[in-house]
Amino acid sequence: MGLYKKHYKEDDIVKINAQYNIVLGERAPGKSYAIKARALEKSYTTGQPTFILIRRMKEDIRNDNIQQYFADNMRHDGCRGDILTISGGEYNYIQVWQRKIYFANINNDGKIKKGKLAGFVIPLSEDERYKSQEFPTVTDVIYEEFVTNKLYLRNEPNRLQNLISTIARTEEIKVWMIANTISRVCPYFQEWGLTNIPKMREGTIDTYKVDNTLIAVEFAPSVGHKSKMFFGNVAKSIQGGAWDTKVVPHLPDSYNNYDILYEFLLQHAGFTFNVQLLIDSDGQLLLYVYPFTKQTYSDSTRIITN
């Protein structure tokens, strides 16, 4: 599922026809390449800018960063996402200028000539700035590296939907969210109720229905090639798609062998944690904290927020 000649192929998740399409997996199989190829093909075929690339921060969308993002589409090796292949030889380069993505040509002297407008690039951190703008030809949004082990924006899942509402207006478009499997602590998983993501296996697709919106989540298959450049726990994340989970203290005994003296929910930075004061048979007290993944809680639950 989802693998073609050892490279990711998006055909399986496309068949589901979801509004939101989340693709996770190791860094090697070409998830971004496949989604970019699809977007660039549509833009060239229609002759209109049909996609928007989203990154989290303003500094992530500098011209050099975005052009490097499209570097693998300028390899000229005849692959599906190769600009020469997509354009039938009309273009050989991608140029980024003033937050716009263009098909272009570059000659042997390094001189660049812009061609058709292919798409746009937007930082999610500036979502308010785009409320009055219109993108009538856009049919696809790509949010690259939406999972991070750094900082998320405050209320990020809501801000993304607000930005999508600006782009889509009254139409339905496709949102592609791509990430390497880095951290289990991602506000989208909890906010959207994607409870099974941390348990997914490679090569599987889960679907979720939230109100009238369909969300498809694919854990892309591994390419199988293992490099000797990586070792330890991080190698499992880089090459195998395993979650990058830091080693933390665990209960010394089975959870069922403790009594709960007190508990409450702690909400912080978009996450909810269950905090319990436990006692064992010897009177030893322990503070036990774990993610709260349920969608509802009772009226008597004590909740502490920031």
PDB file of C-alpha atoms in Angstrom:
ATOM      1  CA  MET A   1       0.000   0.000   0.000  1.00  0.00           C
ATOM      2  CA  GLY A   2       1.284   3.424  -0.916  1.00  0.00           C
ATOM      3  CA  LEU A   3       4.692   2.310  -2.194  1.00  0.00           C
ATOM      4  CA  TYR A   4       5.800   2.278  -5.833  1.00  0.00           C
ATOM      5  CA  LYS A   5       9.305   1.192  -6.814  1.00  0.00           C
ATOM      6  CA  LYS A   6      10.431   1.893  -3.223  1.00  0.00           C
ATOM      7  CA  HIS A   7       8.956   5.391  -3.309  1.00  0.00           C
ATOM      8  CA  TYR A   8       5.719   6.569  -1.736  1.00  0.00           C
ATOM      9  CA  LYS A   9       2.675   6.782  -4.011  1.00  0.00           C
ATOM     10  CA  GLU A  10      -0.418   8.627  -2.853  1.00  0.00           C
ATOM     11  CA  ASP A  11      -2.979   6.622  -4.876  1.00  0.00           C
ATOM     12  CA  ASP A  12      -4.423   4.686  -1.917  1.00  0.00           C
ATOM     13  CA  ILE A  13      -5.204   7.689   0.236  1.00  0.00           C
ATOM     14  CA  VAL A  14      -6.518   9.643  -2.780  1.00  0.00           C
ATOM     15  CA  LYS A  15      -9.165   6.949  -3.333  1.00  0.00           C
ATOM     16  CA  ILE A  16     -10.673   7.702   0.081  1.00  0.00           C
ATOM     17  CA  ASN A  17     -11.540  11.231  -1.095  1.00  0.00           C
ATOM     18  CA  ALA A  18     -11.101  12.844   2.326  1.00  0.00           C
ATOM     19  CA  GLN A  19     -11.003  16.581   2.895  1.00  0.00           C
ATOM     20  CA  TYR A  20      -7.932  16.259   5.145  1.00  0.00           C
ATOM     21  CA  ASN A  21      -5.168  13.811   4.208  1.00  0.00           C
ATOM     22  CA  ILE A  22      -2.413  13.164   6.748  1.00  0.00           C
ATOM     23  CA  VAL A  23       0.675  11.262   5.573  1.00  0.00           C
ATOM     24  CA  LEU A  24       3.213  10.125   8.184  1.00  0.00           C
ATOM     25  CA  GLY A  25       6.298   7.932   7.975  1.00  0.00           C
ATOM     26  CA  GLU A  26      10.057   7.745   7.878  1.00  0.00           C
ATOM     27  CA  ARG A  27      12.108  10.389   6.097  1.00  0.00           C
ATOM     28  CA  ALA A  28      13.170   8.323   3.096  1.00  0.00           C
ATOM     29  CA  PRO A  29      10.207   7.140   0.971  1.00  0.00           C
ATOM     30  CA  GLY A  30       9.327  10.406  -0.786  1.00  0.00           C
ATOM     31  CA  LYS A  31       6.052  11.478   0.825  1.00  0.00           C
ATOM     32  CA  SER A  32       6.634  15.156   0.064  1.00  0.00           C
ATOM     33  CA  TYR A  33       7.893  14.388  -3.442  1.00  0.00           C
ATOM     34  CA  ALA A  34       4.713  12.519  -4.362  1.00  0.00           C
ATOM     35  CA  ILE A  35       2.389  15.221  -3.038  1.00  0.00           C
ATOM     36  CA  LYS A  36       4.448  17.977  -4.703  1.00  0.00           C
ATOM     37  CA  ALA A  37       4.405  16.118  -8.007  1.00  0.00           C
ATOM     38  CA  ARG A  38       0.630  15.830  -7.819  1.00  0.00           C
ATOM     39  CA  ALA A  39       0.250  19.550  -7.071  1.00  0.00           C
ATOM     40  CA  LEU A  40       2.693  20.691  -9.768  1.00  0.00           C
ATOM     41  CA  GLU A  41       1.074  18.456 -12.387  1.00  0.00           C
ATOM     42  CA  LYS A  42      -2.340  19.950 -11.657  1.00  0.00           C
ATOM     43  CA  SER A  43      -1.013  23.507 -11.800  1.00  0.00           C
ATOM     44  CA  TYR A  44       0.758  22.948 -15.108  1.00  0.00           C
ATOM     45  CA  THR A  45      -2.160  21.084 -16.685  1.00  0.00           C
ATOM     46  CA  THR A  46      -4.753  23.684 -15.724  1.00  0.00           C
ATOM     47  CA  GLY A  47      -2.451  26.644 -16.357  1.00  0.00           C
ATOM     48  CA  GLN A  48      -3.473  28.143 -13.011  1.00  0.00           C
ATOM     49  CA  PRO A  49      -1.972  28.267  -9.497  1.00  0.00           C
ATOM     50  CA  THR A  50      -3.828  25.415  -7.822  1.00  0.00           C
ATOM     51  CA  PHE A  51      -1.892  24.842  -4.585  1.00  0.00           C
ATOM     52  CA  ILE A  52      -0.662  26.632  -1.477  1.00  0.00           C
ATOM     53  CA  LEU A  53       2.337  25.436   0.535  1.00  0.00           C
ATOM     54  CA  ILE A  54       2.057  26.155   4.255  1.00  0.00           C
ATOM     55  CA  ARG A  55       4.925  26.223   6.735  1.00  0.00           C
ATOM     56  CA  ARG A  56       4.604  27.097  10.403  1.00  0.00           C
ATOM     57  CA  MET A  57       6.865  30.134  10.836  1.00  0.00           C
ATOM     58  CA  LYS A  58       7.729  33.159   8.717  1.00  0.00           C
ATOM     59  CA  GLU A  59      11.425  32.213   8.684  1.00  0.00           C
ATOM     60  CA  ASP A  60      10.485  28.835   7.157  1.00  0.00           C
ATOM     61  CA  ILE A  61       9.257  30.434   3.921  1.00  0.00           C
ATOM     62  CA  ARG A  62      12.339  32.369   2.853  1.00  0.00           C
ATOM     63  CA  ASN A  63      12.932  32.060  -0.891  1.00  0.00           C
ATOM     64  CA  ASP A  64      16.042  29.916  -0.426  1.00  0.00           C
ATOM     65  CA  ASN A  65      14.232  27.549   1.954  1.00  0.00           C
ATOM     66  CA  ILE A  66      11.309  26.976  -0.407  1.00  0.00           C
ATOM     67  CA  GLN A  67      13.499  26.606  -3.485  1.00  0.00           C
ATOM     68  CA  GLN A  68      15.503  23.987  -1.608  1.00  0.00           C
ATOM     69  CA  TYR A  69      12.215  22.264  -0.789  1.00  0.00           C
ATOM     70  CA  PHE A  70      11.610  21.888  -4.544  1.00  0.00           C
ATOM     71  CA  ALA A  71      15.221  20.873  -5.312  1.00  0.00           C
ATOM     72  CA  ASP A  72      14.309  17.218  -5.851  1.00  0.00           C
ATOM     73  CA  ASN A  73      11.783  18.302  -8.492  1.00  0.00           C
ATOM     74  CA  MET A  74      14.638  19.832 -10.489  1.00  0.00           C
ATOM     75  CA  ARG A  75      16.813  16.716 -10.720  1.00  0.00           C
ATOM     76  CA  HIS A  76      15.936  16.144 -14.381  1.00  0.00           C
ATOM     77  CA  ASP A  77      16.094  12.383 -14.040  1.00  0.00           C
ATOM     78  CA  GLY A  78      12.796  11.638 -15.777  1.00  0.00           C
ATOM     79  CA  CYS A  79      10.853  10.785 -12.613  1.00  0.00           C
ATOM     80  CA  ARG A  80       7.196  11.679 -12.345  1.00  0.00           C
ATOM     81  CA  GLY A  81       7.804  14.826 -10.278  1.00  0.00           C
ATOM     82  CA  ASP A  82      10.628  16.128 -12.470  1.00  0.00           C
ATOM     83  CA  ILE A  83       9.746  19.624 -13.753  1.00  0.00           C
ATOM     84  CA  LEU A  84      11.011  18.739 -17.237  1.00  0.00           C
ATOM     85  CA  THR A  85       8.742  15.697 -17.282  1.00  0.00           C
ATOM     86  CA  ILE A  86       5.726  17.546 -15.900  1.00  0.00           C
ATOM     87  CA  SER A  87       6.020  20.391 -18.414  1.00  0.00           C
ATOM     88  CA  GLY A  88       7.002  18.268 -21.402  1.00  0.00           C
ATOM     89  CA  GLY A  89      10.338  20.106 -21.575  1.00  0.00           C
ATOM     90  CA  GLU A  90       8.871  23.611 -21.354  1.00  0.00           C
ATOM     91  CA  TYR A  91      10.369  24.350 -17.914  1.00  0.00           C
ATOM     92  CA  ASN A  92      13.401  23.102 -16.004  1.00  0.00           C
ATOM     93  CA  TYR A  93      13.300  25.092 -12.767  1.00  0.00           C
ATOM     94  CA  ILE A  94      11.152  26.322  -9.885  1.00  0.00           C
ATOM     95  CA  GLN A  95      11.552  29.929  -8.766  1.00  0.00           C
ATOM     96  CA  VAL A  96      10.158  31.395  -5.565  1.00  0.00           C
ATOM     97  CA  TRP A  97       9.617  35.144  -5.441  1.00  0.00           C
ATOM     98  CA  GLN A  98       7.476  37.283  -3.123  1.00  0.00           C
ATOM     99  CA  ARG A  99       5.726  34.227  -1.651  1.00  0.00           C
ATOM    100  CA  LYS A 100       4.783  32.932  -5.097  1.00  0.00           C
ATOM    101  CA  ILE A 101       5.990  29.703  -6.737  1.00  0.00           C
ATOM    102  CA  TYR A 102       6.686  29.837 -10.480  1.00  0.00           C
ATOM    103  CA  PHE A 103       7.590  27.396 -13.188  1.00  0.00           C
ATOM    104  CA  ALA A 104      10.783  28.799 -14.701  1.00  0.00           C
ATOM    105  CA  ASN A 105      13.837  28.173 -16.836  1.00  0.00           C
ATOM    106  CA  ILE A 106      17.464  28.543 -15.802  1.00  0.00           C
ATOM    107  CA  ASN A 107      20.254  28.645 -18.392  1.00  0.00           C
ATOM    108  CA  ASN A 108      23.907  27.588 -18.112  1.00  0.00           C
ATOM    109  CA  ASP A 109      24.843  31.079 -16.899  1.00  0.00           C
ATOM    110  CA  GLY A 110      22.412  30.839 -13.995  1.00  0.00           C
ATOM    111  CA  LYS A 111      19.981  33.377 -15.420  1.00  0.00           C
ATOM    112  CA  ILE A 112      16.363  32.642 -14.546  1.00  0.00           C
ATOM    113  CA  LYS A 113      13.247  33.464 -16.547  1.00  0.00           C
ATOM    114  CA  LYS A 114       9.911  33.108 -14.775  1.00  0.00           C
ATOM    115  CA  GLY A 115       7.028  31.349 -16.471  1.00  0.00           C
ATOM    116  CA  LYS A 116       3.571  30.301 -15.285  1.00  0.00           C
ATOM    117  CA  LEU A 117       2.513  30.865 -11.684  1.00  0.00           C
ATOM    118  CA  ALA A 118       2.234  27.440 -10.020  1.00  0.00           C
ATOM    119  CA  GLY A 119       1.258  28.223  -6.435  1.00  0.00           C
ATOM    120  CA  PHE A 120       1.707  30.270  -3.285  1.00  0.00           C
ATOM    121  CA  VAL A 121       3.524  29.885   0.031  1.00  0.00           C
ATOM    122  CA  ILE A 122       2.104  31.083   3.363  1.00  0.00           C
ATOM    123  CA  PRO A 123       3.356  30.966   6.968  1.00  0.00           C
ATOM    124  CA  LEU A 124       0.641  29.748   9.348  1.00  0.00           C
ATOM    125  CA  SER A 125       1.899  32.234  11.939  1.00  0.00           C
ATOM    126  CA  GLU A 126       0.552  35.056   9.724  1.00  0.00           C
ATOM    127  CA  ASP A 127      -2.917  33.573   9.214  1.00  0.00           C
ATOM    128  CA  GLU A 128      -4.659  36.813  10.272  1.00  0.00           C
ATOM    129  CA  ARG A 129      -2.944  38.701   7.463  1.00  0.00           C
ATOM    130  CA  TYR A 130      -4.651  36.611   4.763  1.00  0.00           C
ATOM    131  CA  LYS A 131      -8.274  36.915   5.918  1.00  0.00           C
ATOM    132  CA  SER A 132      -9.193  39.431   3.217  1.00  0.00           C
ATOM    133  CA  GLN A 133      -7.354  37.687   0.376  1.00  0.00           C
ATOM    134  CA  GLU A 134      -8.863  35.306  -2.170  1.00  0.00           C
ATOM    135  CA  PHE A 135      -7.418  32.241  -3.896  1.00  0.00           C
ATOM    136  CA  PRO A 136     -10.185  31.177  -6.304  1.00  0.00           C
ATOM    137  CA  THR A 137      -8.070  28.706  -8.323  1.00  0.00           C
ATOM    138  CA  VAL A 138      -6.532  26.846  -5.347  1.00  0.00           C
ATOM    139  CA  THR A 139      -7.697  23.242  -4.941  1.00  0.00           C
ATOM    140  CA  ASP A 140      -4.951  21.815  -2.716  1.00  0.00           C
ATOM    141  CA  VAL A 141      -3.128  22.948   0.425  1.00  0.00           C
ATOM    142  CA  ILE A 142       0.104  21.271   1.554  1.00  0.00           C
ATOM    143  CA  TYR A 143       1.146  21.717   5.174  1.00  0.00           C
ATOM    144  CA  GLU A 144       4.704  20.411   5.371  1.00  0.00           C
ATOM    145  CA  GLU A 145       6.259  19.254   8.677  1.00  0.00           C
ATOM    146  CA  PHE A 146       3.132  19.839  10.737  1.00  0.00           C
ATOM    147  CA  VAL A 147       4.513  17.514  13.446  1.00  0.00           C
ATOM    148  CA  THR A 148       7.479  19.001  15.259  1.00  0.00           C
ATOM    149  CA  ASN A 149       9.583  18.401  18.353  1.00  0.00           C
ATOM    150  CA  LYS A 150       9.851  22.169  18.791  1.00  0.00           C
ATOM    151  CA  LEU A 151       7.059  24.689  19.453  1.00  0.00           C
ATOM    152  CA  TYR A 152       3.548  24.786  18.028  1.00  0.00           C
ATOM    153  CA  LEU A 153       1.552  27.966  17.598  1.00  0.00           C
ATOM    154  CA  ARG A 154      -1.051  28.742  20.237  1.00  0.00           C
ATOM    155  CA  ASN A 155      -4.384  27.177  19.207  1.00  0.00           C
ATOM    156  CA  GLU A 156      -2.670  25.917  16.060  1.00  0.00           C
ATOM    157  CA  PRO A 157      -5.305  23.388  14.886  1.00  0.00           C
ATOM    158  CA  ASN A 158      -7.979  26.104  15.008  1.00  0.00           C
ATOM    159  CA  ARG A 159      -5.721  28.593  13.254  1.00  0.00           C
ATOM    160  CA  LEU A 160      -5.091  26.122  10.446  1.00  0.00           C
ATOM    161  CA  GLN A 161      -8.828  25.609   9.929  1.00  0.00           C
ATOM    162  CA  ASN A 162      -9.390  29.369   9.922  1.00  0.00           C
ATOM    163  CA  LEU A 163      -6.716  29.762   7.252  1.00  0.00           C
ATOM    164  CA  ILE A 164      -8.277  26.931   5.230  1.00  0.00           C
ATOM    165  CA  SER A 165     -11.640  28.726   5.460  1.00  0.00           C
ATOM    166  CA  THR A 166      -9.995  31.829   3.968  1.00  0.00           C
ATOM    167  CA  ILE A 167      -8.527  29.797   1.106  1.00  0.00           C
ATOM    168  CA  ALA A 168     -11.509  27.546   0.387  1.00  0.00           C
ATOM    169  CA  ARG A 169     -14.319  29.998   1.131  1.00  0.00           C
ATOM    170  CA  THR A 170     -17.472  28.008   0.284  1.00  0.00           C
ATOM    171  CA  GLU A 171     -15.681  25.373  -1.821  1.00  0.00           C
ATOM    172  CA  GLU A 172     -14.240  22.012  -0.766  1.00  0.00           C
ATOM    173  CA  ILE A 173     -10.506  21.569  -1.281  1.00  0.00           C
ATOM    174  CA  LYS A 174      -7.917  18.944  -0.346  1.00  0.00           C
ATOM    175  CA  VAL A 175      -5.584  19.528   2.596  1.00  0.00           C
ATOM    176  CA  TRP A 176      -2.372  17.477   2.684  1.00  0.00           C
ATOM    177  CA  MET A 177      -0.521  17.333   6.003  1.00  0.00           C
ATOM    178  CA  ILE A 178       2.895  15.689   5.810  1.00  0.00           C
ATOM    179  CA  ALA A 179       5.330  14.800   8.581  1.00  0.00           C
ATOM    180  CA  ASN A 180       8.065  12.483   9.635  1.00  0.00           C
ATOM    181  CA  THR A 181       7.026  10.517  12.703  1.00  0.00           C
ATOM    182  CA  ILE A 182       8.813  12.574  15.327  1.00  0.00           C
ATOM    183  CA  SER A 183       6.687  13.234  18.379  1.00  0.00           C
ATOM    184  CA  ARG A 184       3.557  11.706  19.841  1.00  0.00           C
ATOM    185  CA  VAL A 185       2.822  15.079  21.434  1.00  0.00           C
ATOM    186  CA  CYS A 186       1.015  16.821  18.606  1.00  0.00           C
ATOM    187  CA  PRO A 187      -2.021  19.076  19.253  1.00  0.00           C
ATOM    188  CA  TYR A 188      -3.757  17.914  16.058  1.00  0.00           C
ATOM    189  CA  PHE A 189      -3.964  14.319  17.310  1.00  0.00           C
ATOM    190  CA  GLN A 190      -5.894  15.325  20.409  1.00  0.00           C
ATOM    191  CA  GLU A 191      -7.861  18.283  19.045  1.00  0.00           C
ATOM    192  CA  TRP A 192      -9.196  16.292  16.092  1.00  0.00           C
ATOM    193  CA  GLY A 193      -9.623  13.021  17.992  1.00  0.00           C
ATOM    194  CA  LEU A 194      -7.013  11.080  15.977  1.00  0.00           C
ATOM    195  CA  THR A 195      -6.561   8.676  18.863  1.00  0.00           C
ATOM    196  CA  ASN A 196      -5.185   5.698  16.950  1.00  0.00           C
ATOM    197  CA  ILE A 197      -2.237   7.473  15.288  1.00  0.00           C
ATOM    198  CA  PRO A 198       0.366   6.478  17.911  1.00  0.00           C
ATOM    199  CA  LYS A 199      -0.688   2.834  17.451  1.00  0.00           C
ATOM    200  CA  MET A 200      -0.652   2.735  13.642  1.00  0.00           C
ATOM    201  CA  ARG A 201       1.555   0.342  11.720  1.00  0.00           C
ATOM    202  CA  GLU A 202       3.388   1.018   8.481  1.00  0.00           C
ATOM    203  CA  GLY A 203       1.315   0.611   5.341  1.00  0.00           C
ATOM    204  CA  THR A 204      -2.066   1.233   6.986  1.00  0.00           C
ATOM    205  CA  ILE A 205      -4.709   3.943   6.530  1.00  0.00           C
ATOM    206  CA  ASP A 206      -7.230   5.028   9.187  1.00  0.00           C
ATOM    207  CA  THR A 207     -10.223   7.289   8.611  1.00  0.00           C
ATOM    208  CA  TYR A 208     -12.029   9.563  11.057  1.00  0.00           C
ATOM    209  CA  LYS A 209     -15.340  11.376  10.636  1.00  0.00           C
ATOM    210  CA  VAL A 210     -15.446  14.619  12.608  1.00  0.00           C
ATOM    211  CA  ASP A 211     -18.880  16.225  12.181  1.00  0.00           C
ATOM    212  CA  ASN A 212     -19.191  16.187   8.354  1.00  0.00           C
ATOM    213  CA  THR A 213     -15.444  16.236   7.657  1.00  0.00           C
ATOM    214  CA  LEU A 214     -13.534  13.111   6.614  1.00  0.00           C
ATOM    215  CA  ILE A 215      -9.901  12.801   7.732  1.00  0.00           C
ATOM    216  CA  ALA A 216      -7.660  10.078   6.287  1.00  0.00           C
ATOM    217  CA  VAL A 217      -4.369   9.175   7.991  1.00  0.00           C
ATOM    218  CA  GLU A 218      -1.764   7.038   6.232  1.00  0.00           C
ATOM    219  CA  PHE A 219       1.346   5.613   7.854  1.00  0.00           C
ATOM    220  CA  ALA A 220       3.517   5.266   4.756  1.00  0.00           C
ATOM    221  CA  PRO A 221       5.433   2.000   4.287  1.00  0.00           C
ATOM    222  CA  SER A 222       9.158   1.878   4.956  1.00  0.00           C
ATOM    223  CA  VAL A 223      11.484   1.633   1.952  1.00  0.00           C
ATOM    224  CA  GLY A 224      13.424  -1.088   3.750  1.00  0.00           C
ATOM    225  CA  HIS A 225      16.895   0.378   3.154  1.00  0.00           C
ATOM    226  CA  LYS A 226      18.863   0.874   6.366  1.00  0.00           C
ATOM    227  CA  SER A 227      21.837   3.219   6.423  1.00  0.00           C
ATOM    228  CA  LYS A 228      24.807   2.708   8.722  1.00  0.00           C
ATOM    229  CA  MET A 229      24.934   6.460   9.365  1.00  0.00           C
ATOM    230  CA  PHE A 230      22.293   6.334  12.113  1.00  0.00           C
ATOM    231  CA  PHE A 231      22.208   4.446  15.391  1.00  0.00           C
ATOM    232  CA  GLY A 232      20.443   4.279  18.744  1.00  0.00           C
ATOM    233  CA  ASN A 233      16.834   5.316  19.345  1.00  0.00           C
ATOM    234  CA  VAL A 234      16.960   8.094  16.737  1.00  0.00           C
ATOM    235  CA  ALA A 235      17.680   5.536  13.989  1.00  0.00           C
ATOM    236  CA  LYS A 236      14.272   3.962  14.607  1.00  0.00           C
ATOM    237  CA  SER A 237      12.615   7.308  13.892  1.00  0.00           C
ATOM    238  CA  ILE A 238      14.751   8.337  10.906  1.00  0.00           C
ATOM    239  CA  GLN A 239      14.725   4.998   9.109  1.00  0.00           C
ATOM    240  CA  GLY A 240      11.794   3.068  10.497  1.00  0.00           C
ATOM    241  CA  GLY A 241       9.138   5.672  11.171  1.00  0.00           C
ATOM    242  CA  ALA A 242       9.075   4.896  14.898  1.00  0.00           C
ATOM    243  CA  TRP A 243       7.925   7.620  17.243  1.00  0.00           C
ATOM    244  CA  ASP A 244      10.743   9.590  18.846  1.00  0.00           C
ATOM    245  CA  THR A 245       9.762   8.903  22.449  1.00  0.00           C
ATOM    246  CA  LYS A 246      12.098   9.996  25.195  1.00  0.00           C
ATOM    247  CA  VAL A 247      12.761   7.552  28.026  1.00  0.00           C
ATOM    248  CA  VAL A 248      10.762   8.682  31.070  1.00  0.00           C
ATOM    249  CA  PRO A 249      10.173   7.142  34.521  1.00  0.00           C
ATOM    250  CA  HIS A 250       7.528   4.431  34.662  1.00  0.00           C
ATOM    251  CA  LEU A 251       5.466   3.051  37.502  1.00  0.00           C
ATOM    252  CA  PRO A 252       7.522   0.433  39.387  1.00  0.00           C
ATOM    253  CA  ASP A 253       4.475  -1.849  39.623  1.00  0.00           C
ATOM    254  CA  SER A 254       1.323  -2.572  37.649  1.00  0.00           C
ATOM    255  CA  TYR A 255      -1.075   0.387  37.556  1.00  0.00           C
ATOM    256  CA  ASN A 256      -3.853  -1.883  38.875  1.00  0.00           C
ATOM    257  CA  ASN A 257      -1.927  -2.379  42.128  1.00  0.00           C
ATOM    258  CA  TYR A 258      -2.290   1.291  43.141  1.00  0.00           C
ATOM    259  CA  ASP A 259      -5.140   3.182  44.758  1.00  0.00           C
ATOM    260  CA  ILE A 260      -6.028   6.640  43.458  1.00  0.00           C
ATOM    261  CA  LEU A 261      -6.091   9.235  46.243  1.00  0.00           C
ATOM    262  CA  TYR A 262      -6.783  12.252  44.052  1.00  0.00           C
ATOM    263  CA  GLU A 263      -6.877  13.138  40.376  1.00  0.00           C
ATOM    264  CA  PHE A 264      -7.489  16.094  38.061  1.00  0.00           C
ATOM    265  CA  LEU A 265      -7.015  17.146  34.440  1.00  0.00           C
ATOM    266  CA  LEU A 266      -4.281  19.625  33.542  1.00  0.00           C
ATOM    267  CA  GLN A 267      -4.730  21.608  30.318  1.00  0.00           C
ATOM    268  CA  HIS A 268      -1.678  23.382  28.994  1.00  0.00           C
ATOM    269  CA  ALA A 269      -0.596  24.669  25.553  1.00  0.00           C
ATOM    270  CA  GLY A 270      -3.361  22.774  23.785  1.00  0.00           C
ATOM    271  CA  PHE A 271      -2.767  19.451  25.559  1.00  0.00           C
ATOM    272  CA  THR A 272      -4.698  17.718  28.331  1.00  0.00           C
ATOM    273  CA  PHE A 273      -3.026  15.457  30.882  1.00  0.00           C
ATOM    274  CA  ASN A 274      -4.501  13.230  33.553  1.00  0.00           C
ATOM    275  CA  VAL A 275      -2.694  13.783  36.877  1.00  0.00           C
ATOM    276  CA  GLN A 276      -3.180  11.197  39.623  1.00  0.00           C
ATOM    277  CA  LEU A 277      -1.816  10.883  43.138  1.00  0.00           C
ATOM    278  CA  LEU A 278      -1.342   7.137  43.690  1.00  0.00           C
ATOM    279  CA  ILE A 279      -0.501   5.086  46.778  1.00  0.00           C
ATOM    280  CA  ASP A 280       0.841   1.528  46.880  1.00  0.00           C
ATOM    281  CA  SER A 281       0.369  -1.194  49.498  1.00  0.00           C
ATOM    282  CA  ASP A 282       3.394   0.064  51.465  1.00  0.00           C
ATOM    283  CA  GLY A 283       2.041   3.609  51.681  1.00  0.00           C
ATOM    284  CA  GLN A 284       4.442   4.967  49.045  1.00  0.00           C
ATOM    285  CA  LEU A 285       3.041   7.982  47.188  1.00  0.00           C
ATOM    286  CA  LEU A 286       3.573   8.545  43.471  1.00  0.00           C
ATOM    287  CA  LEU A 287       2.463  11.279  41.091  1.00  0.00           C
ATOM    288  CA  TYR A 288       1.365   9.706  37.804  1.00  0.00           C
ATOM    289  CA  VAL A 289       0.872  11.878  34.687  1.00  0.00           C
ATOM    290  CA  TYR A 290      -0.261  10.653  31.269  1.00  0.00           C
ATOM    291  CA  PRO A 291      -2.041  12.095  28.192  1.00  0.00           C
ATOM    292  CA  PHE A 292      -5.821  12.340  28.428  1.00  0.00           C
ATOM    293  CA  THR A 293      -7.162  10.998  25.131  1.00  0.00           C
ATOM    294  CA  LYS A 294     -10.911  10.711  25.777  1.00  0.00           C
ATOM    295  CA  GLN A 295     -13.242  13.091  23.994  1.00  0.00           C
ATOM    296  CA  THR A 296     -15.494  13.725  27.012  1.00  0.00           C
ATOM    297  CA  TYR A 297     -15.267  13.883  30.785  1.00  0.00           C
ATOM    298  CA  SER A 298     -17.794  14.027  33.613  1.00  0.00           C
ATOM    299  CA  ASP A 299     -19.184  17.278  35.033  1.00  0.00           C
ATOM    300  CA  SER A 300     -17.497  16.541  38.368  1.00  0.00           C
ATOM    301  CA  THR A 301     -13.992  16.342  36.870  1.00  0.00           C
ATOM    302  CA  ARG A 302     -11.649  18.996  38.204  1.00  0.00           C
ATOM    303  CA  ILE A 303      -9.800  20.787  35.413  1.00  0.00           C
ATOM    304  CA  ILE A 304      -6.825  23.110  35.867  1.00  0.00           C
ATOM    305  CA  THR A 305      -5.983  25.377  32.921  1.00  0.00           C
ATOM    306  CA  ASN A 306      -3.461  28.108  32.205  1.00  0.00           C
TER     307      ASN A 306
END
